[in-house]
Amino acid sequence: MSQIIRIGMDTSKHIFQLHGVDASEQVVLRKRLSRKAMLEFFAKLAPTVIVIEACGAAHYLARELGRLGHTVKLIAPQLVKPYVPRNKNDGRDAEGLCEAASRPRMRYVPVKTAEQQAALMLLGVREQLVMRRTQLSNTIRGYAAEFGLTEAKGLDKLSAFLAAIERDERVPALARELFVTLARQYDQVQVELKAIEAKLVAWHRADALSRRLAQIPGIGPVTAAALVMKAPDPHAFRSGRLFAAWLGLTPKDHSTAGKTRLGKITRAGDERLRQLLVVGATAVVKQATGKHRRGSRWLLDLLERKTPKQAAVALANKTARIAWKLMTTGEDYDSARLDARADVLGAA
């Protein structure tokens, strides 16, 4: 067999399809292996480049194969799709991965360490608990409305509302027992959520970059930690605008025949990161549109021309560019200087 220079590997829980080529890009390997046989095969194989589609389990496989001396590259699924032939199957997926990695301008996903994945798990568990809390809150309010009981919005009002339901004689005894069950689940979620948030805040305080990012208006501990955990190497982006584009905060380009047509934001990149930045920017915009109109001159001028929602997205874009600057230079946030240079950073 010729020397294999690159192998594309399509992964699943139990079956792994391999597609390898030699230096002349000729196919020299097509093999279907179980998980155990796959690791044994690569343990005996001379060091080579292995290409895997980026997913949660791919980072573990990349670390294991890296220990065997191989170079593992992860490619985002959307970048592999154009290279997969028609009539998709495992073999063609592996072939598409191998072909995509041959392109000189292909972009790769950095392999995460076990510690980085644990930190990301912290964010994920918190998000799931917040969703569960919202679900229970809505369930309690929905059932209470069936008995003619309503309360104003807000998690801070739910405890008093549950106490009122328990005392209300109009609610049947069986329903009151079920409300107690829902209240017990809600309290448990609250306890677990506070414990997770305490761990997240401790992680944030222990990380110097996360603390510096939290100095930016609209970025709190959760968003700062998410930027550090989820964003790729900031030095891989030539400018802050490219970083904002990776987050999906730049307009879609539909230009043709010399005519520039820009649409809505692309919504590319990490959805959760983009959401956190927009929510934080919305809070800043709310202060700027309030009675005291607190905000930068740039934001106040923008709000005279655009709706608050459009201004929030524009501010999220600007915040992402400032965050990129702090991540690449190691500087602290300086509102007077960085806010004035935000547009320059975007065009750099």
mmCIF file of C-alpha atoms in Angstrom:
data_model
loop_
_atom_site.group_PDB
_atom_site.id
_atom_site.type_symbol
_atom_site.label_atom_id
_atom_site.label_comp_id
_atom_site.label_asym_id
_atom_site.label_seq_id
_atom_site.Cartn_x
_atom_site.Cartn_y
_atom_site.Cartn_z
ATOM 1 C CA MET A 1 0.000 0.000 0.000
ATOM 2 C CA SER A 2 1.233 3.524 -0.857
ATOM 3 C CA GLN A 3 2.019 5.945 1.947
ATOM 4 C CA ILE A 4 -1.255 7.452 3.176
ATOM 5 C CA ILE A 5 -1.025 11.217 3.561
ATOM 6 C CA ARG A 6 -4.617 11.962 4.582
ATOM 7 C CA ILE A 7 -7.650 10.042 5.841
ATOM 8 C CA GLY A 8 -11.206 11.291 5.986
ATOM 9 C CA MET A 9 -13.188 9.541 8.720
ATOM 10 C CA ASP A 10 -16.971 9.570 8.999
ATOM 11 C CA THR A 11 -17.913 8.889 12.622
ATOM 12 C CA SER A 12 -20.903 7.448 14.465
ATOM 13 C CA LYS A 13 -21.431 5.730 17.811
ATOM 14 C CA HIS A 14 -20.192 2.335 16.672
ATOM 15 C CA ILE A 15 -19.174 2.437 12.973
ATOM 16 C CA PHE A 16 -16.313 4.442 11.445
ATOM 17 C CA GLN A 17 -15.826 4.764 7.677
ATOM 18 C CA LEU A 18 -12.312 5.601 6.427
ATOM 19 C CA HIS A 19 -11.254 7.082 3.095
ATOM 20 C CA GLY A 20 -7.503 7.587 2.535
ATOM 21 C CA VAL A 21 -5.390 9.010 -0.295
ATOM 22 C CA ASP A 22 -1.683 9.008 -1.097
ATOM 23 C CA ALA A 23 0.626 11.847 -2.200
ATOM 24 C CA SER A 24 -0.807 11.745 -5.758
ATOM 25 C CA GLU A 25 -4.366 12.050 -4.357
ATOM 26 C CA GLN A 26 -5.184 8.505 -5.439
ATOM 27 C CA VAL A 27 -7.525 6.495 -3.245
ATOM 28 C CA VAL A 28 -5.562 3.825 -1.389
ATOM 29 C CA LEU A 29 -7.859 3.107 1.554
ATOM 30 C CA ARG A 30 -11.557 2.395 1.948
ATOM 31 C CA LYS A 31 -12.362 0.684 5.207
ATOM 32 C CA ARG A 32 -15.296 0.270 7.575
ATOM 33 C CA LEU A 33 -14.361 -0.388 11.223
ATOM 34 C CA SER A 34 -15.928 -0.726 14.651
ATOM 35 C CA ARG A 35 -14.840 1.668 17.419
ATOM 36 C CA LYS A 36 -12.397 -0.807 18.981
ATOM 37 C CA ALA A 37 -10.975 -1.889 15.604
ATOM 38 C CA MET A 38 -10.628 1.763 14.535
ATOM 39 C CA LEU A 39 -8.362 2.628 17.478
ATOM 40 C CA GLU A 40 -6.323 -0.548 16.933
ATOM 41 C CA PHE A 41 -5.960 0.294 13.232
ATOM 42 C CA PHE A 42 -4.636 3.816 13.880
ATOM 43 C CA ALA A 43 -2.325 2.568 16.643
ATOM 44 C CA LYS A 44 -0.491 0.474 14.019
ATOM 45 C CA LEU A 45 -0.638 3.083 11.232
ATOM 46 C CA ALA A 46 2.247 5.486 10.571
ATOM 47 C CA PRO A 47 1.486 9.076 11.626
ATOM 48 C CA THR A 48 -0.803 10.794 9.123
ATOM 49 C CA VAL A 49 -3.474 13.500 8.855
ATOM 50 C CA ILE A 50 -6.959 12.456 9.960
ATOM 51 C CA VAL A 51 -9.942 14.652 9.085
ATOM 52 C CA ILE A 52 -13.162 14.448 11.112
ATOM 53 C CA GLU A 53 -16.376 16.432 10.960
ATOM 54 C CA ALA A 54 -16.589 18.720 13.997
ATOM 55 C CA CYS A 55 -19.093 17.605 16.642
ATOM 56 C CA GLY A 56 -19.100 17.008 20.397
ATOM 57 C CA ALA A 57 -17.551 13.537 20.290
ATOM 58 C CA ALA A 58 -15.022 14.577 17.618
ATOM 59 C CA HIS A 59 -12.893 16.446 20.168
ATOM 60 C CA TYR A 60 -12.488 13.297 22.278
ATOM 61 C CA LEU A 61 -11.515 11.269 19.204
ATOM 62 C CA ALA A 62 -9.071 14.008 18.160
ATOM 63 C CA ARG A 63 -7.354 13.851 21.544
ATOM 64 C CA GLU A 64 -7.170 10.034 21.480
ATOM 65 C CA LEU A 65 -5.795 9.908 17.929
ATOM 66 C CA GLY A 66 -3.387 12.724 18.728
ATOM 67 C CA ARG A 67 -1.900 10.602 21.495
ATOM 68 C CA LEU A 68 -1.168 7.952 18.852
ATOM 69 C CA GLY A 69 0.958 10.470 16.921
ATOM 70 C CA HIS A 70 -1.541 11.494 14.254
ATOM 71 C CA THR A 71 -2.478 15.037 13.238
ATOM 72 C CA VAL A 72 -6.243 15.474 13.599
ATOM 73 C CA LYS A 73 -8.165 18.249 11.849
ATOM 74 C CA LEU A 74 -11.810 19.096 12.509
ATOM 75 C CA ILE A 75 -13.967 20.704 9.818
ATOM 76 C CA ALA A 76 -17.354 22.350 10.367
ATOM 77 C CA PRO A 77 -20.166 20.329 8.676
ATOM 78 C CA GLN A 78 -21.290 23.213 6.445
ATOM 79 C CA LEU A 79 -17.802 23.437 4.930
ATOM 80 C CA VAL A 80 -17.773 19.714 4.105
ATOM 81 C CA LYS A 81 -21.175 19.574 2.414
ATOM 82 C CA PRO A 82 -20.071 21.023 -0.980
ATOM 83 C CA TYR A 83 -17.499 18.216 -1.335
ATOM 84 C CA VAL A 84 -19.867 15.294 -0.635
ATOM 85 C CA PRO A 85 -20.937 13.581 -3.907
ATOM 86 C CA ARG A 86 -24.551 12.768 -4.696
ATOM 87 C CA ASN A 87 -26.300 9.768 -3.132
ATOM 88 C CA LYS A 88 -25.007 10.401 0.374
ATOM 89 C CA ASN A 89 -23.732 7.496 2.460
ATOM 90 C CA ASP A 90 -20.957 6.918 5.018
ATOM 91 C CA GLY A 91 -18.347 6.240 2.349
ATOM 92 C CA ARG A 92 -19.157 9.404 0.418
ATOM 93 C CA ASP A 93 -19.146 11.436 3.631
ATOM 94 C CA ALA A 94 -15.630 10.181 4.405
ATOM 95 C CA GLU A 95 -14.589 10.952 0.824
ATOM 96 C CA GLY A 96 -15.999 14.472 1.118
ATOM 97 C CA LEU A 97 -14.042 15.063 4.325
ATOM 98 C CA CYS A 98 -10.838 13.878 2.696
ATOM 99 C CA GLU A 99 -11.429 16.092 -0.344
ATOM 100 C CA ALA A 100 -12.356 19.170 1.727
ATOM 101 C CA ALA A 101 -9.084 18.928 3.693
ATOM 102 C CA SER A 102 -7.107 19.063 0.438
ATOM 103 C CA ARG A 103 -8.192 22.660 -0.190
ATOM 104 C CA PRO A 104 -5.429 25.116 0.838
ATOM 105 C CA ARG A 105 -7.871 27.719 2.223
ATOM 106 C CA MET A 106 -9.972 25.314 4.270
ATOM 107 C CA ARG A 107 -10.776 26.505 7.813
ATOM 108 C CA TYR A 108 -10.517 24.126 10.754
ATOM 109 C CA VAL A 109 -12.061 23.951 14.219
ATOM 110 C CA PRO A 110 -9.483 23.944 17.064
ATOM 111 C CA VAL A 111 -9.476 20.745 19.113
ATOM 112 C CA LYS A 112 -10.775 21.385 22.633
ATOM 113 C CA THR A 113 -9.141 19.990 25.737
ATOM 114 C CA ALA A 114 -11.133 18.017 28.303
ATOM 115 C CA GLU A 115 -10.998 21.064 30.621
ATOM 116 C CA GLN A 116 -12.435 23.323 27.911
ATOM 117 C CA GLN A 117 -15.267 20.885 27.281
ATOM 118 C CA ALA A 118 -16.002 20.747 31.017
ATOM 119 C CA ALA A 119 -16.236 24.553 31.090
ATOM 120 C CA LEU A 120 -18.591 24.496 28.101
ATOM 121 C CA MET A 121 -20.661 21.865 29.882
ATOM 122 C CA LEU A 122 -21.068 24.361 32.726
ATOM 123 C CA LEU A 123 -22.687 26.828 30.311
ATOM 124 C CA GLY A 124 -24.847 24.126 28.770
ATOM 125 C CA VAL A 125 -26.146 22.821 32.102
ATOM 126 C CA ARG A 126 -26.967 26.370 33.202
ATOM 127 C CA GLU A 127 -28.912 26.973 29.996
ATOM 128 C CA GLN A 128 -30.886 23.752 30.473
ATOM 129 C CA LEU A 129 -31.755 24.688 34.064
ATOM 130 C CA VAL A 130 -32.902 28.161 33.004
ATOM 131 C CA MET A 131 -35.137 26.569 30.366
ATOM 132 C CA ARG A 132 -36.534 24.130 32.946
ATOM 133 C CA ARG A 133 -37.223 26.997 35.370
ATOM 134 C CA THR A 134 -39.076 28.923 32.668
ATOM 135 C CA GLN A 135 -41.050 25.816 31.735
ATOM 136 C CA LEU A 136 -42.142 25.216 35.334
ATOM 137 C CA SER A 137 -43.021 28.884 35.832
ATOM 138 C CA ASN A 138 -45.188 28.894 32.703
ATOM 139 C CA THR A 139 -46.793 25.589 33.695
ATOM 140 C CA ILE A 140 -47.751 26.926 37.132
ATOM 141 C CA ARG A 141 -49.192 30.135 35.678
ATOM 142 C CA GLY A 142 -51.065 28.214 32.971
ATOM 143 C CA TYR A 143 -52.719 25.795 35.389
ATOM 144 C CA ALA A 144 -53.508 28.608 37.836
ATOM 145 C CA ALA A 145 -55.268 30.567 35.076
ATOM 146 C CA GLU A 146 -57.622 27.616 34.592
ATOM 147 C CA PHE A 147 -58.915 28.327 38.112
ATOM 148 C CA GLY A 148 -59.156 32.077 37.536
ATOM 149 C CA LEU A 149 -55.882 32.932 39.309
ATOM 150 C CA THR A 150 -53.379 35.264 37.624
ATOM 151 C CA GLU A 151 -50.272 37.142 38.665
ATOM 152 C CA ALA A 152 -47.987 39.761 37.110
ATOM 153 C CA LYS A 153 -44.927 38.627 35.197
ATOM 154 C CA GLY A 154 -41.651 38.063 37.011
ATOM 155 C CA LEU A 155 -39.908 35.197 38.762
ATOM 156 C CA ASP A 156 -39.796 37.252 41.965
ATOM 157 C CA LYS A 157 -43.604 37.106 42.190
ATOM 158 C CA LEU A 158 -43.936 33.342 41.781
ATOM 159 C CA SER A 159 -43.293 32.327 45.414
ATOM 160 C CA ALA A 160 -46.018 34.638 46.724
ATOM 161 C CA PHE A 161 -48.330 33.428 43.937
ATOM 162 C CA LEU A 162 -47.826 29.778 44.951
ATOM 163 C CA ALA A 163 -48.554 30.666 48.577
ATOM 164 C CA ALA A 164 -51.770 32.401 47.503
ATOM 165 C CA ILE A 165 -52.817 29.344 45.464
ATOM 166 C CA GLU A 166 -52.250 27.075 48.463
ATOM 167 C CA ARG A 167 -54.571 29.257 50.612
ATOM 168 C CA ASP A 168 -57.268 29.728 47.968
ATOM 169 C CA GLU A 169 -60.284 27.555 48.767
ATOM 170 C CA ARG A 170 -61.599 27.863 45.205
ATOM 171 C CA VAL A 171 -58.813 25.569 44.024
ATOM 172 C CA PRO A 172 -59.720 21.871 44.517
ATOM 173 C CA ALA A 173 -57.628 19.929 47.021
ATOM 174 C CA LEU A 174 -56.185 17.664 44.307
ATOM 175 C CA ALA A 175 -55.048 20.683 42.276
ATOM 176 C CA ARG A 176 -53.447 22.259 45.368
ATOM 177 C CA GLU A 177 -51.468 19.048 45.947
ATOM 178 C CA LEU A 178 -50.238 19.130 42.349
ATOM 179 C CA PHE A 179 -49.271 22.797 42.680
ATOM 180 C CA VAL A 180 -47.188 21.808 45.725
ATOM 181 C CA THR A 181 -45.425 19.191 43.573
ATOM 182 C CA LEU A 182 -44.673 21.793 40.882
ATOM 183 C CA ALA A 183 -43.474 24.255 43.551
ATOM 184 C CA ARG A 184 -41.121 21.631 44.972
ATOM 185 C CA GLN A 185 -39.652 20.986 41.507
ATOM 186 C CA TYR A 186 -39.293 24.736 40.940
ATOM 187 C CA ASP A 187 -37.462 25.216 44.247
ATOM 188 C CA GLN A 188 -35.117 22.323 43.426
ATOM 189 C CA VAL A 189 -34.275 23.832 40.038
ATOM 190 C CA GLN A 190 -33.612 27.174 41.729
ATOM 191 C CA VAL A 191 -31.179 25.556 44.179
ATOM 192 C CA GLU A 192 -29.346 23.704 41.404
ATOM 193 C CA LEU A 193 -29.240 26.827 39.226
ATOM 194 C CA LYS A 194 -27.719 28.927 42.013
ATOM 195 C CA ALA A 195 -25.025 26.265 42.547
ATOM 196 C CA ILE A 196 -24.183 26.190 38.832
ATOM 197 C CA GLU A 197 -24.098 29.991 38.608
ATOM 198 C CA ALA A 198 -21.765 30.118 41.614
ATOM 199 C CA LYS A 199 -19.383 27.753 39.795
ATOM 200 C CA LEU A 200 -19.651 29.887 36.645
ATOM 201 C CA VAL A 201 -18.918 33.117 38.528
ATOM 202 C CA ALA A 202 -15.937 31.446 40.228
ATOM 203 C CA TRP A 203 -14.612 30.370 36.817
ATOM 204 C CA HIS A 204 -15.135 33.905 35.500
ATOM 205 C CA ARG A 205 -13.251 35.489 38.417
ATOM 206 C CA ALA A 206 -10.350 33.070 38.012
ATOM 207 C CA ASP A 207 -9.886 33.920 34.319
ATOM 208 C CA ALA A 208 -8.124 37.222 33.579
ATOM 209 C CA LEU A 209 -9.496 37.531 30.016
ATOM 210 C CA SER A 210 -13.070 36.908 31.150
ATOM 211 C CA ARG A 211 -12.718 39.640 33.797
ATOM 212 C CA ARG A 212 -11.429 42.123 31.214
ATOM 213 C CA LEU A 213 -14.255 41.349 28.790
ATOM 214 C CA ALA A 214 -16.817 41.957 31.549
ATOM 215 C CA GLN A 215 -15.650 45.606 31.678
ATOM 216 C CA ILE A 216 -17.416 46.222 28.340
ATOM 217 C CA PRO A 217 -20.972 47.621 28.720
ATOM 218 C CA GLY A 218 -23.481 44.920 27.799
ATOM 219 C CA ILE A 219 -21.162 42.043 28.723
ATOM 220 C CA GLY A 220 -21.644 40.355 32.094
ATOM 221 C CA PRO A 221 -19.957 37.325 33.661
ATOM 222 C CA VAL A 222 -22.004 34.798 31.644
ATOM 223 C CA THR A 223 -21.338 36.473 28.270
ATOM 224 C CA ALA A 224 -17.664 37.064 29.110
ATOM 225 C CA ALA A 225 -17.183 33.431 30.109
ATOM 226 C CA ALA A 226 -19.026 32.261 26.980
ATOM 227 C CA LEU A 227 -16.753 34.371 24.752
ATOM 228 C CA VAL A 228 -13.642 32.893 26.351
ATOM 229 C CA MET A 229 -14.974 29.317 26.225
ATOM 230 C CA LYS A 230 -16.614 29.290 22.797
ATOM 231 C CA ALA A 231 -14.810 31.752 20.558
ATOM 232 C CA PRO A 232 -11.908 30.370 18.508
ATOM 233 C CA ASP A 233 -8.436 31.880 18.599
ATOM 234 C CA PRO A 234 -9.094 35.632 18.078
ATOM 235 C CA HIS A 235 -5.748 35.992 16.297
ATOM 236 C CA ALA A 236 -7.210 33.848 13.492
ATOM 237 C CA PHE A 237 -9.348 36.873 12.492
ATOM 238 C CA ARG A 238 -7.667 39.758 10.671
ATOM 239 C CA SER A 239 -10.071 42.337 12.114
ATOM 240 C CA GLY A 240 -12.889 42.826 14.565
ATOM 241 C CA ARG A 241 -15.358 42.944 11.694
ATOM 242 C CA LEU A 242 -14.412 39.420 10.634
ATOM 243 C CA PHE A 243 -14.931 38.280 14.220
ATOM 244 C CA ALA A 244 -18.388 39.907 14.227
ATOM 245 C CA ALA A 245 -19.072 38.210 10.887
ATOM 246 C CA TRP A 246 -18.149 34.834 12.408
ATOM 247 C CA LEU A 247 -20.762 35.540 15.090
ATOM 248 C CA GLY A 248 -23.344 36.276 12.394
ATOM 249 C CA LEU A 249 -23.744 39.952 13.318
ATOM 250 C CA THR A 250 -22.968 41.382 9.865
ATOM 251 C CA PRO A 251 -25.502 41.839 7.033
ATOM 252 C CA LYS A 252 -26.097 39.258 4.333
ATOM 253 C CA ASP A 253 -24.583 40.328 1.028
ATOM 254 C CA HIS A 254 -26.838 40.009 -2.039
ATOM 255 C CA SER A 255 -24.799 42.337 -4.257
ATOM 256 C CA THR A 256 -24.534 41.820 -8.012
ATOM 257 C CA ALA A 257 -23.780 43.799 -11.190
ATOM 258 C CA GLY A 258 -22.025 46.486 -9.184
ATOM 259 C CA LYS A 259 -25.088 47.131 -7.005
ATOM 260 C CA THR A 260 -24.672 46.715 -3.253
ATOM 261 C CA ARG A 261 -27.594 45.005 -1.547
ATOM 262 C CA LEU A 262 -27.223 44.270 2.160
ATOM 263 C CA GLY A 263 -29.919 42.334 4.016
ATOM 264 C CA LYS A 264 -30.505 41.073 7.545
ATOM 265 C CA ILE A 265 -27.718 39.674 9.714
ATOM 266 C CA THR A 266 -26.407 36.314 8.547
ATOM 267 C CA ARG A 267 -26.951 34.473 11.872
ATOM 268 C CA ALA A 268 -23.839 32.421 11.203
ATOM 269 C CA GLY A 269 -21.494 31.149 13.896
ATOM 270 C CA ASP A 270 -22.531 30.358 17.445
ATOM 271 C CA GLU A 271 -26.206 31.115 18.066
ATOM 272 C CA ARG A 272 -25.906 31.276 21.855
ATOM 273 C CA LEU A 273 -22.990 33.738 21.774
ATOM 274 C CA ARG A 274 -24.859 35.982 19.364
ATOM 275 C CA GLN A 275 -27.971 35.823 21.533
ATOM 276 C CA LEU A 276 -26.047 36.796 24.672
ATOM 277 C CA LEU A 277 -24.440 39.782 22.927
ATOM 278 C CA VAL A 278 -27.784 41.006 21.548
ATOM 279 C CA VAL A 279 -29.515 40.606 24.934
ATOM 280 C CA GLY A 280 -26.722 42.552 26.623
ATOM 281 C CA ALA A 281 -26.897 45.254 23.962
ATOM 282 C CA THR A 282 -30.676 45.438 24.420
ATOM 283 C CA ALA A 283 -30.144 46.224 28.113
ATOM 284 C CA VAL A 284 -27.745 49.046 27.192
ATOM 285 C CA VAL A 285 -30.246 50.393 24.631
ATOM 286 C CA LYS A 286 -32.999 50.309 27.265
ATOM 287 C CA GLN A 287 -30.898 52.589 29.475
ATOM 288 C CA ALA A 288 -30.225 54.903 26.525
ATOM 289 C CA THR A 289 -33.944 55.209 25.734
ATOM 290 C CA GLY A 290 -34.982 55.673 29.373
ATOM 291 C CA LYS A 291 -35.697 58.861 31.254
ATOM 292 C CA HIS A 292 -32.042 59.653 31.913
ATOM 293 C CA ARG A 293 -30.837 58.630 28.390
ATOM 294 C CA ARG A 294 -27.570 57.052 29.529
ATOM 295 C CA GLY A 295 -25.320 55.946 26.701
ATOM 296 C CA SER A 296 -22.521 56.904 24.340
ATOM 297 C CA ARG A 297 -22.989 59.700 21.841
ATOM 298 C CA TRP A 298 -22.737 57.119 19.042
ATOM 299 C CA LEU A 299 -25.648 55.088 20.444
ATOM 300 C CA LEU A 300 -27.853 58.110 21.146
ATOM 301 C CA ASP A 301 -27.330 59.374 17.586
ATOM 302 C CA LEU A 302 -28.094 55.898 16.204
ATOM 303 C CA LEU A 303 -31.361 55.698 18.149
ATOM 304 C CA GLU A 304 -32.516 58.884 16.431
ATOM 305 C CA ARG A 305 -32.289 57.097 13.062
ATOM 306 C CA LYS A 306 -33.039 53.453 13.875
ATOM 307 C CA THR A 307 -35.477 51.431 15.948
ATOM 308 C CA PRO A 308 -34.298 50.174 19.368
ATOM 309 C CA LYS A 309 -34.064 46.588 18.058
ATOM 310 C CA GLN A 310 -31.911 47.621 15.081
ATOM 311 C CA ALA A 311 -29.750 49.707 17.395
ATOM 312 C CA ALA A 312 -29.316 46.721 19.746
ATOM 313 C CA VAL A 313 -28.051 44.508 16.913
ATOM 314 C CA ALA A 314 -25.705 47.266 15.717
ATOM 315 C CA LEU A 315 -24.431 47.713 19.280
ATOM 316 C CA ALA A 316 -23.915 43.940 19.610
ATOM 317 C CA ASN A 317 -21.773 44.101 16.454
ATOM 318 C CA LYS A 318 -19.743 46.946 17.926
ATOM 319 C CA THR A 319 -19.393 45.114 21.249
ATOM 320 C CA ALA A 320 -18.067 42.030 19.434
ATOM 321 C CA ARG A 321 -15.431 44.158 17.669
ATOM 322 C CA ILE A 322 -14.346 45.739 20.958
ATOM 323 C CA ALA A 323 -14.187 42.277 22.555
ATOM 324 C CA TRP A 324 -11.960 41.076 19.701
ATOM 325 C CA LYS A 325 -9.641 44.033 20.293
ATOM 326 C CA LEU A 326 -9.332 43.225 23.995
ATOM 327 C CA MET A 327 -8.730 39.534 23.297
ATOM 328 C CA THR A 328 -5.993 40.168 20.742
ATOM 329 C CA THR A 329 -4.123 42.990 22.508
ATOM 330 C CA GLY A 330 -4.516 42.130 26.188
ATOM 331 C CA GLU A 331 -5.669 45.685 26.906
ATOM 332 C CA ASP A 332 -8.272 46.770 29.459
ATOM 333 C CA TYR A 333 -11.500 48.406 28.345
ATOM 334 C CA ASP A 334 -11.210 52.160 27.806
ATOM 335 C CA SER A 335 -14.581 53.565 26.758
ATOM 336 C CA ALA A 336 -13.267 56.905 25.517
ATOM 337 C CA ARG A 337 -10.693 55.303 23.215
ATOM 338 C CA LEU A 338 -12.233 51.996 22.147
ATOM 339 C CA ASP A 339 -15.739 53.335 21.487
ATOM 340 C CA ALA A 340 -14.264 56.051 19.266
ATOM 341 C CA ARG A 341 -12.175 53.485 17.321
ATOM 342 C CA ALA A 342 -14.890 50.806 16.946
ATOM 343 C CA ASP A 343 -15.640 51.698 13.329
ATOM 344 C CA VAL A 344 -11.931 51.764 12.513
ATOM 345 C CA LEU A 345 -11.541 48.278 13.981
ATOM 346 C CA GLY A 346 -14.376 47.021 11.842
ATOM 347 C CA ALA A 347 -12.760 48.309 8.679
ATOM 348 C CA ALA A 348 -9.212 47.220 9.576
#
